[in-house]
Amino acid sequence: MRFEIYRKGDDALGNTPGTKDQYTWRLLADNDELLATGEGYANKTDCYHAINLVKSATTQTLIVDFS
């Protein structure tokens, strides 16, 4: 698996109005399947912080199922 950081608008996924030039991340499986994405961040440091929060999740992290 790998995390990718990119700037919205530089990606084939396209732009949401008002988000151009924001940093975001996505988590891809080894077969390039998209597993997760993050929101837009004004600076890269905040984007890295969000990735590190995801990486710090453990087996003790709760799963809340609203279905």
Coordinates of N, CA and C in Angstrom, one line a residue:
M1 N 0.8 -1.2 0.0 CA 0.0 0.0 0.0 C 0.9 1.2 0.0
R2 N 0.3 2.3 -0.5 CA 1.0 3.6 -0.5 C 0.1 4.7 -0.4
F3 N 0.6 5.8 0.3 CA -0.1 7.1 0.3 C 0.4 7.9 -0.8
E4 N -0.4 8.7 -1.5 CA 0.0 9.6 -2.5 C -0.5 11.0 -2.1
I5 N 0.3 12.0 -2.1 CA -0.1 13.4 -1.9 C -0.1 14.1 -3.2
Y6 N -1.2 14.8 -3.5 CA -1.2 15.6 -4.8 C -2.0 16.9 -4.5
R7 N -1.9 17.7 -5.5 CA -2.7 19.0 -5.4 C -3.9 18.8 -6.3
K8 N -5.0 19.2 -5.7 CA -6.3 19.1 -6.5 C -6.1 20.0 -7.7
G9 N -6.6 19.4 -8.8 CA -6.5 20.1 -10.1 C -5.4 19.5 -10.9
D10 N -4.4 18.8 -10.3 CA -3.3 18.2 -11.0 C -3.6 16.7 -11.2
D11 N -4.8 16.3 -10.9 CA -5.2 14.9 -10.8 C -6.3 14.6 -11.8
A12 N -6.3 13.4 -12.3 CA -7.4 13.0 -13.3 C -8.7 12.9 -12.6
L13 N -8.8 12.9 -11.2 CA -10.1 12.9 -10.6 C -10.8 14.3 -10.7
G14 N -10.0 15.3 -11.0 CA -10.7 16.6 -11.3 C -10.8 17.5 -10.0
N15 N -11.5 18.6 -10.2 CA -11.6 19.6 -9.2 C -13.0 19.7 -8.6
T16 N -13.1 20.1 -7.4 CA -14.4 20.5 -6.8 C -14.2 22.0 -6.8
P17 N -15.2 22.8 -7.2 CA -15.1 24.3 -7.2 C -14.6 24.8 -5.9
G18 N -13.6 25.7 -5.9 CA -13.0 26.3 -4.7 C -11.9 25.5 -4.0
T19 N -11.5 24.3 -4.6 CA -10.5 23.5 -4.0 C -9.2 23.5 -4.7
K20 N -9.1 24.1 -5.8 CA -7.9 24.1 -6.6 C -6.7 24.5 -5.8
D21 N -5.6 23.9 -5.9 CA -4.3 24.2 -5.2 C -4.3 23.7 -3.8
Q22 N -5.3 22.9 -3.3 CA -5.3 22.3 -2.0 C -4.6 21.0 -2.1
Y23 N -3.9 20.6 -1.0 CA -3.2 19.3 -0.9 C -4.2 18.3 -0.4
T24 N -4.2 17.1 -1.0 CA -5.0 16.0 -0.5 C -4.2 14.7 -0.6
W25 N -4.7 13.7 0.0 CA -4.0 12.4 -0.1 C -5.0 11.3 -0.5
R26 N -4.4 10.2 -0.9 CA -5.2 9.0 -1.2 C -4.3 7.8 -0.8
L27 N -5.0 6.8 -0.4 CA -4.4 5.5 0.0 C -4.7 4.5 -1.1
L28 N -3.7 3.9 -1.7 CA -3.9 3.0 -2.8 C -3.3 1.6 -2.4
A29 N -4.0 0.6 -2.8 CA -3.5 -0.8 -2.6 C -2.4 -1.1 -3.6
D30 N -1.7 -2.2 -3.4 CA -0.6 -2.6 -4.3 C -1.1 -2.7 -5.7
N31 N -2.4 -3.1 -5.9 CA -2.9 -3.2 -7.3 C -3.5 -1.9 -7.8
D32 N -3.2 -0.8 -7.1 CA -3.6 0.6 -7.5 C -5.1 0.8 -7.2
E33 N -5.8 -0.1 -6.5 CA -7.2 0.2 -6.1 C -7.2 1.3 -5.1
L34 N -8.1 2.2 -5.2 CA -8.3 3.3 -4.3 C -9.0 2.8 -3.0
L35 N -8.3 3.0 -1.9 CA -8.9 2.5 -0.6 C -9.4 3.6 0.2
A36 N -8.8 4.8 0.2 CA -9.3 5.9 1.0 C -8.7 7.2 0.4
T37 N -9.4 8.3 0.7 CA -9.0 9.7 0.3 C -9.2 10.6 1.5
G38 N -8.4 11.7 1.4 CA -8.5 12.7 2.5 C -9.2 14.0 1.9
E39 N -9.5 14.9 2.8 CA -10.0 16.2 2.4 C -8.9 17.1 1.8
G40 N -9.3 18.3 1.4 CA -8.3 19.2 0.9 C -7.7 20.0 2.1
Y41 N -6.4 20.3 2.0 CA -5.6 21.0 3.0 C -4.9 22.2 2.4
A42 N -4.9 23.3 3.0 CA -4.3 24.5 2.5 C -2.7 24.4 2.4
N43 N -2.2 23.6 3.3 CA -0.7 23.4 3.3 C -0.4 21.9 3.4
K44 N 0.8 21.6 2.9 CA 1.2 20.2 2.9 C 1.5 19.6 4.3
T45 N 1.9 20.4 5.2 CA 2.1 19.9 6.6 C 0.8 19.3 7.2
D46 N -0.3 20.0 7.0 CA -1.6 19.5 7.5 C -1.9 18.2 6.8
C47 N -1.6 18.1 5.5 CA -1.9 16.8 4.8 C -1.1 15.7 5.3
Y48 N 0.2 15.9 5.6 CA 1.1 14.9 6.2 C 0.5 14.5 7.6
H49 N 0.1 15.5 8.3 CA -0.5 15.2 9.7 C -1.7 14.2 9.6
A50 N -2.6 14.5 8.6 CA -3.7 13.6 8.4 C -3.3 12.2 8.1
I51 N -2.3 12.1 7.2 CA -1.8 10.7 6.8 C -1.2 10.0 8.1
N52 N -0.5 10.8 8.9 CA 0.1 10.1 10.1 C -1.0 9.7 11.1
L53 N -2.1 10.4 11.1 CA -3.2 10.0 12.0 C -3.8 8.7 11.5
V54 N -4.0 8.6 10.2 CA -4.5 7.3 9.6 C -3.5 6.2 9.9
K55 N -2.2 6.5 9.7 CA -1.2 5.4 9.9 C -1.1 5.0 11.4
S56 N -1.5 5.8 12.3 CA -1.5 5.5 13.7 C -2.7 4.7 14.2
A57 N -3.6 4.4 13.3 CA -4.8 3.6 13.7 C -4.3 2.2 14.1
T58 N -4.9 1.7 15.1 CA -4.5 0.3 15.5 C -5.7 -0.6 15.6
T59 N -5.5 -1.8 16.0 CA -6.6 -2.8 16.1 C -7.5 -2.3 17.2
Q60 N -7.1 -1.4 18.1 CA -8.0 -0.9 19.1 C -8.9 0.2 18.7
T61 N -8.7 0.7 17.4 CA -9.5 1.8 16.9 C -11.0 1.2 16.7
L62 N -11.9 1.9 17.2 CA -13.3 1.5 17.1 C -13.8 1.6 15.7
I63 N -14.7 0.7 15.3 CA -15.5 0.7 14.1 C -16.9 1.0 14.5
V64 N -17.5 2.1 14.0 CA -18.9 2.4 14.3 C -19.7 2.2 13.0
D65 N -20.6 1.3 13.1 CA -21.5 0.9 11.9 C -22.8 1.4 12.1
F66 N -23.2 2.4 11.3 CA -24.5 3.0 11.4 C -25.6 2.4 10.5
S67 N -25.3 1.2 10.0 CA -26.3 0.6 9.1 C -27.3 -0.1 9.9

